[in-house]
mmCIF file of C-alpha atoms in Angstrom:
data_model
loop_
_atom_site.group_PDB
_atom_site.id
_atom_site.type_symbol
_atom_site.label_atom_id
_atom_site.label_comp_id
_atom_site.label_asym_id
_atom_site.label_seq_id
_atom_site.Cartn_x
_atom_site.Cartn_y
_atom_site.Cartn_z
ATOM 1 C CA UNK A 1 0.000 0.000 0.000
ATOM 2 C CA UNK A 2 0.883 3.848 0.055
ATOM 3 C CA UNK A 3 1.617 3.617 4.015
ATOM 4 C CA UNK A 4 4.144 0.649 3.335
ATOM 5 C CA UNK A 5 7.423 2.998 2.956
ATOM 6 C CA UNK A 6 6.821 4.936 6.210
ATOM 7 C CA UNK A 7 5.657 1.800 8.196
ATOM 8 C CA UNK A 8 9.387 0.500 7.189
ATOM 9 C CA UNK A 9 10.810 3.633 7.898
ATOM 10 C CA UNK A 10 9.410 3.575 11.544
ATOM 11 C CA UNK A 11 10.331 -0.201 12.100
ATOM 12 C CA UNK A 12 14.027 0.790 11.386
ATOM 13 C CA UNK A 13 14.335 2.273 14.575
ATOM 14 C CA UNK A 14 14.715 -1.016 16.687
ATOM 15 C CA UNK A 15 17.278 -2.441 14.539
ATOM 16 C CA UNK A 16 19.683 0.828 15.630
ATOM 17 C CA UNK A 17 20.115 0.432 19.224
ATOM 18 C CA UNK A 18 23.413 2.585 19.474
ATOM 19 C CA UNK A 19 21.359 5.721 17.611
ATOM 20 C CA UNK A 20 20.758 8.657 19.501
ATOM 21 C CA UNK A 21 17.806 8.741 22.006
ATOM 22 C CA UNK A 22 16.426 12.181 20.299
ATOM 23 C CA UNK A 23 16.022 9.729 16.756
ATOM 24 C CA UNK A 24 14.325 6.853 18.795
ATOM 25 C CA UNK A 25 11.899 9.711 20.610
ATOM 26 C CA UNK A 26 11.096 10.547 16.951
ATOM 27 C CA UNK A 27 10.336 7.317 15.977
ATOM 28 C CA UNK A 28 8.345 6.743 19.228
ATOM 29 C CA UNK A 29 5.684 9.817 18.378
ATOM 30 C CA UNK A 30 5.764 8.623 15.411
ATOM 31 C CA UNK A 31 4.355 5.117 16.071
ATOM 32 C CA UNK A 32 2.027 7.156 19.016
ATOM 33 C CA UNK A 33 0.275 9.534 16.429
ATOM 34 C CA UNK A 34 -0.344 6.706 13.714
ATOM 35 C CA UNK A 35 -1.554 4.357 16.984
ATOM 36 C CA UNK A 36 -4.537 7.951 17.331
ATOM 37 C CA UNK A 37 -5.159 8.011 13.934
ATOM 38 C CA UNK A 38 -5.981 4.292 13.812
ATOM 39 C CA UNK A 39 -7.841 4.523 17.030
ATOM 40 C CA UNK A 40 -9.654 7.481 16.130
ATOM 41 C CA UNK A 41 -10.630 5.148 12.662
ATOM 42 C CA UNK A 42 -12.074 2.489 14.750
ATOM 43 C CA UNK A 43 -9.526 0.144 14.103
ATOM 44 C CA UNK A 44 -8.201 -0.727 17.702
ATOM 45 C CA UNK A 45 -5.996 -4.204 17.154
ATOM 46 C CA UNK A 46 -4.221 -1.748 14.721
ATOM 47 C CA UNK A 47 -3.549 1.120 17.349
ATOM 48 C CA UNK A 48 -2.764 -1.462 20.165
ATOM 49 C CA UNK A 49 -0.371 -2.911 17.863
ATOM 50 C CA UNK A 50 1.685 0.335 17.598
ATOM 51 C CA UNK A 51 0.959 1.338 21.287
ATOM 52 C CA UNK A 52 2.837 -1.643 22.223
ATOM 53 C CA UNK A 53 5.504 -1.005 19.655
ATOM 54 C CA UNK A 54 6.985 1.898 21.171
ATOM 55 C CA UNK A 55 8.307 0.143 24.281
ATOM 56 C CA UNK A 56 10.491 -1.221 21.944
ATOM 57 C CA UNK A 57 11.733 2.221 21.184
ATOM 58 C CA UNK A 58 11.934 3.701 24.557
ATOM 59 C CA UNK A 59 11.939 0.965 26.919
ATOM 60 C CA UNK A 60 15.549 1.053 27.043
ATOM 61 C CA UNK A 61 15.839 4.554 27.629
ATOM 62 C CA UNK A 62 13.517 4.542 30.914
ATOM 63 C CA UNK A 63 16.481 1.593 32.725
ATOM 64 C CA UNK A 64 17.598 4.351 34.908
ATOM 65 C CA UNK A 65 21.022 3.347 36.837
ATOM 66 C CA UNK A 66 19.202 3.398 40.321
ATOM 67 C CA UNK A 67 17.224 -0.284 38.366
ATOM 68 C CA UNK A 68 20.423 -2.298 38.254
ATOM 69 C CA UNK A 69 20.515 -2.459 42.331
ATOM 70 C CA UNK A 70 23.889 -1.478 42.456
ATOM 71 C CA UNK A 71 25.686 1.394 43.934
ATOM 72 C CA UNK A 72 28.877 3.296 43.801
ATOM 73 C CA UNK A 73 29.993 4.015 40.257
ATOM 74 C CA UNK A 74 27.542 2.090 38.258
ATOM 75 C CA UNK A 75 24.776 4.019 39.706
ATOM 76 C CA UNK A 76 26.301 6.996 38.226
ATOM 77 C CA UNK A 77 26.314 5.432 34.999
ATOM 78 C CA UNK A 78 24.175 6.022 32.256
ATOM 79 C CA UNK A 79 21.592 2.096 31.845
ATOM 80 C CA UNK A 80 23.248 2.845 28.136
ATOM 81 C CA UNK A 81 24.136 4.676 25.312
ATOM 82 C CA UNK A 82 20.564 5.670 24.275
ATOM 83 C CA UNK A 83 20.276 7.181 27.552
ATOM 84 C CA UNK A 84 23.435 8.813 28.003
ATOM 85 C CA UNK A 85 22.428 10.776 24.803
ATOM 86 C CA UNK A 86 19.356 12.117 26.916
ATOM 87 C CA UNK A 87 19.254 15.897 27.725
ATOM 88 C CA UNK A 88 17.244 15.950 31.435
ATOM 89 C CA UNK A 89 14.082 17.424 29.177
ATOM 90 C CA UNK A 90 14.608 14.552 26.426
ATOM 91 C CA UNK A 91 13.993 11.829 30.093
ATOM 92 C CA UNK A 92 10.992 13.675 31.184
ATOM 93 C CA UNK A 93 9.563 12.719 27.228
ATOM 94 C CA UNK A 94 10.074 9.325 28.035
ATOM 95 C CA UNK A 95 8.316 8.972 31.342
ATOM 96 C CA UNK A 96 5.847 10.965 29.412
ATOM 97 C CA UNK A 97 5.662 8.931 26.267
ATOM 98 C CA UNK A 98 5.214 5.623 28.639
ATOM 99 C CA UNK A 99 2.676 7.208 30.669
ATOM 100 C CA UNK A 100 0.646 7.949 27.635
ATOM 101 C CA UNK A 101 1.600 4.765 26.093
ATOM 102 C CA UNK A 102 -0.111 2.713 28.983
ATOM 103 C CA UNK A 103 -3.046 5.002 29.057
ATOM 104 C CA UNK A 104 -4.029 4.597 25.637
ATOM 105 C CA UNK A 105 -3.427 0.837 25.852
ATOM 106 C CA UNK A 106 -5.582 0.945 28.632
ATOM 107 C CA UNK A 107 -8.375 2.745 26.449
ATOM 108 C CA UNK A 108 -7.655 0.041 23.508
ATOM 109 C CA UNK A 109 -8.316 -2.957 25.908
ATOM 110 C CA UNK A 110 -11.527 -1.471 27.831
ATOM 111 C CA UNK A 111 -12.977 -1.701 23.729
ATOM 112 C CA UNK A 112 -11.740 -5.090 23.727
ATOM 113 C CA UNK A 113 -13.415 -5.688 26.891
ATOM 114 C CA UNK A 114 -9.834 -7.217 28.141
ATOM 115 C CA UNK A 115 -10.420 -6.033 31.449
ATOM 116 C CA UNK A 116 -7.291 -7.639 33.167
ATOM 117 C CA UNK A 117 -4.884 -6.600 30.405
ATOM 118 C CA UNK A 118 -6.492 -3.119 31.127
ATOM 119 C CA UNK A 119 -5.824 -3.048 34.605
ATOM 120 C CA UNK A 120 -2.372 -3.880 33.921
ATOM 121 C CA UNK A 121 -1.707 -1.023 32.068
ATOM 122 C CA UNK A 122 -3.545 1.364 33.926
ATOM 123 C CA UNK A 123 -1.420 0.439 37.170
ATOM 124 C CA UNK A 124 1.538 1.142 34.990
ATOM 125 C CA UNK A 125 0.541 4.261 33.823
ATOM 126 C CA UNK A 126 -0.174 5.373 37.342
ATOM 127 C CA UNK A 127 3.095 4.116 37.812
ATOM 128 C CA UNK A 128 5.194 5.683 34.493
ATOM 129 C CA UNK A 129 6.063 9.191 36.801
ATOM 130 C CA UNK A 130 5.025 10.438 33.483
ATOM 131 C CA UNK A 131 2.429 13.071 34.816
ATOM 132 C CA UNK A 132 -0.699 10.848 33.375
ATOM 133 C CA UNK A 133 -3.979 12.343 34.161
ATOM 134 C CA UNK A 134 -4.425 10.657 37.540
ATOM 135 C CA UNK A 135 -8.258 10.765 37.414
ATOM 136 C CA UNK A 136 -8.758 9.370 34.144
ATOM 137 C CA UNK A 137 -6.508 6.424 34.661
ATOM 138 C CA UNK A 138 -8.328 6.059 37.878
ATOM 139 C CA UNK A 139 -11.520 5.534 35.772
ATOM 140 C CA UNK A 140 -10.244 3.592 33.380
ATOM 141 C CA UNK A 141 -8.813 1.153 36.023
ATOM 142 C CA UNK A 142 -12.472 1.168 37.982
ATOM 143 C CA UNK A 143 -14.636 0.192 34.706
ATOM 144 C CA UNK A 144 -11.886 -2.679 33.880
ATOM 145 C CA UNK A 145 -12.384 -3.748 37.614
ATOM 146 C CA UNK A 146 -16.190 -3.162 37.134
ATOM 147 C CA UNK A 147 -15.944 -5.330 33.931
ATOM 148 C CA UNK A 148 -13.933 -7.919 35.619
ATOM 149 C CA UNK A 149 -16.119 -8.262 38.903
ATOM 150 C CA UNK A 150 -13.960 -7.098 40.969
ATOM 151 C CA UNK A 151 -16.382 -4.815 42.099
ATOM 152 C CA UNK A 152 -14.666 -3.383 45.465
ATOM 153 C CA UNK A 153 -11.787 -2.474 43.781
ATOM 154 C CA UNK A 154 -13.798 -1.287 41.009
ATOM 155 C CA UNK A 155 -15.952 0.737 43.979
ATOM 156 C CA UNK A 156 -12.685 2.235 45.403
ATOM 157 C CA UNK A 157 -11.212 3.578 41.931
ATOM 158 C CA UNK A 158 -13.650 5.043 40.634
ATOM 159 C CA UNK A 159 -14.781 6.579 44.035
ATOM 160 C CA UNK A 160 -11.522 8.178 44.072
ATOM 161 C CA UNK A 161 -12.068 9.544 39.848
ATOM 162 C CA UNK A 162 -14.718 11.187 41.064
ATOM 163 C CA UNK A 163 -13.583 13.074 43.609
ATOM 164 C CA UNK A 164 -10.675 14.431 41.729
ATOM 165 C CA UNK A 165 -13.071 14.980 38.599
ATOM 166 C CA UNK A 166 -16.161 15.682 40.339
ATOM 167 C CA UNK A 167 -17.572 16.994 37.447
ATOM 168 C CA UNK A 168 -16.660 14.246 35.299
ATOM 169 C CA UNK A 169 -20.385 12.734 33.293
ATOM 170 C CA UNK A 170 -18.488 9.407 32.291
ATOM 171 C CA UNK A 171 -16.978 8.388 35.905
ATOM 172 C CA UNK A 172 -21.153 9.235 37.010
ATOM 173 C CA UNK A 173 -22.176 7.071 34.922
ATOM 174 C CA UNK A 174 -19.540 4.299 35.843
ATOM 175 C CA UNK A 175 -20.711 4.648 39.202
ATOM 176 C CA UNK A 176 -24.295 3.841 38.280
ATOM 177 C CA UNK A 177 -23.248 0.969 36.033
ATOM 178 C CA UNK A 178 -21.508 -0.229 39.105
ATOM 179 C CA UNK A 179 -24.315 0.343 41.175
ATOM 180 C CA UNK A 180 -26.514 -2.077 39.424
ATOM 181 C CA UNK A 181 -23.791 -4.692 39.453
ATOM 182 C CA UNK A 182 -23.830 -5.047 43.250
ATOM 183 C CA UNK A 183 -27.218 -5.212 43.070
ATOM 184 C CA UNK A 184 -26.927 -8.348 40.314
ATOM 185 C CA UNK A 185 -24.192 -9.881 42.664
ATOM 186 C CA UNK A 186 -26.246 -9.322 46.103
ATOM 187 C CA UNK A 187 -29.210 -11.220 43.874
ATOM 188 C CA UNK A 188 -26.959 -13.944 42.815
ATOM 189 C CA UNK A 189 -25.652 -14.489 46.112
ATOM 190 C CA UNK A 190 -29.090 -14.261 47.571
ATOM 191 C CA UNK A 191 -30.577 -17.006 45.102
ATOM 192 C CA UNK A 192 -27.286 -19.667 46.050
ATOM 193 C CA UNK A 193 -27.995 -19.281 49.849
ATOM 194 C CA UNK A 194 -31.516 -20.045 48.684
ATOM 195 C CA UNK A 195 -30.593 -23.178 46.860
ATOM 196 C CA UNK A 196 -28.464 -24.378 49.390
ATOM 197 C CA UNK A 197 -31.276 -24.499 51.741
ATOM 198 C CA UNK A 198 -33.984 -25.179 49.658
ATOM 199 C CA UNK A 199 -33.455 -29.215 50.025
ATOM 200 C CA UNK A 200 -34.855 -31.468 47.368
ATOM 201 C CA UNK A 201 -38.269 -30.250 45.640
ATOM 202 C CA UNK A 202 -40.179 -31.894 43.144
ATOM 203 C CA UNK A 203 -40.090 -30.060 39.851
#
């Protein structure tokens, strides 16, 4: 197709492990803004697919020294050369870049109704130190919990969304969905104790 030549371009990058970590940056928003424009198509196996790409690109370059668990002079050691190319502004991108990375993951698996997968990601993302929109990856966490059953934790997430977006429609309308799950599970439960002491009946 007409995309083919870039798509090689951008794949080049993780065959050059000793370029500089400004070219592998580029190639990373690269591979985010074609993972938006296929999202924002509808075509979500095909943004996931270059989400997960740029950890290739960048991965490296988040191994900080303090990782290795050593200490004197190798912990003042760049993890490698990528890194050592890094300007302090140029590491902040990358914590950045990872954060967003795991957040849009995130919003790729919740349409895949992966919930787990999504809960992964959204714990990394809170986890990146890449300034991610707290709130929203709160949310995002509490409907994959919601969507997985695992309605406290789903309760407790998006309880504390909504207090840092109070204003927020979708994380109101989580909690209802939410809402009527308990309610489902509370029934279910109610209709086992039942059974269990409903001995043997006739039908």
């Amino acid at each position: 197709g007409g995309g083919g030549g870039e798509g090689r371009r951008v794949d080049l990058a993780q065959y050059f492990p000793e370029q500089h970590g400004c070219e592998v940056l580029k190639q990373a928003r690269l591979l985010k803004a074609a993972g938006n424009e296929l999202f924002k198509k509808g075509d979500v196996r095909g943004a996931l697919q270059k989400y997960h790409r740029i950890h290739f690109y960048i991965g490296g370059l988040k191994k900080k020294s303090a990782d290795d668990g050593g200490g004197g002079m190798t912990a003042m050691m760049p993890a490698n050369k990528q890194e050592e190319a890094l300007t302090h502004e140029q590491r902040k991108e990358v914590a950045q870049l990872m954060g967003t990375m795991h957040m849009n993951k995130a919003m790729c698996y919740v349409k895949q109704e992966m919930w787990e997968k999504g809960i992964d990601a959204c714990s990394k993302a809170l986890d990146s130190g890449g300034g991610v929109d707290e709130g929203k990856a709160l949310f995002r966490r509490g409907v994959c919990h919601s969507g997985a059953f695992n309605l406290d934790k789903a309760q407790a997430d998006l309880d504390a969304a909504a207090k840092l977006s109070p204003a927020d429609i979708a994380i109101q309308k989580a909690l209802k969905q939410l809402l009527v799950r308990h309610k489902e599970a509370d029934k279910k439960s109610q209709a086992a104790f039942k059974l269990m002491f409903s001995g043997d009946r006739k039908s």
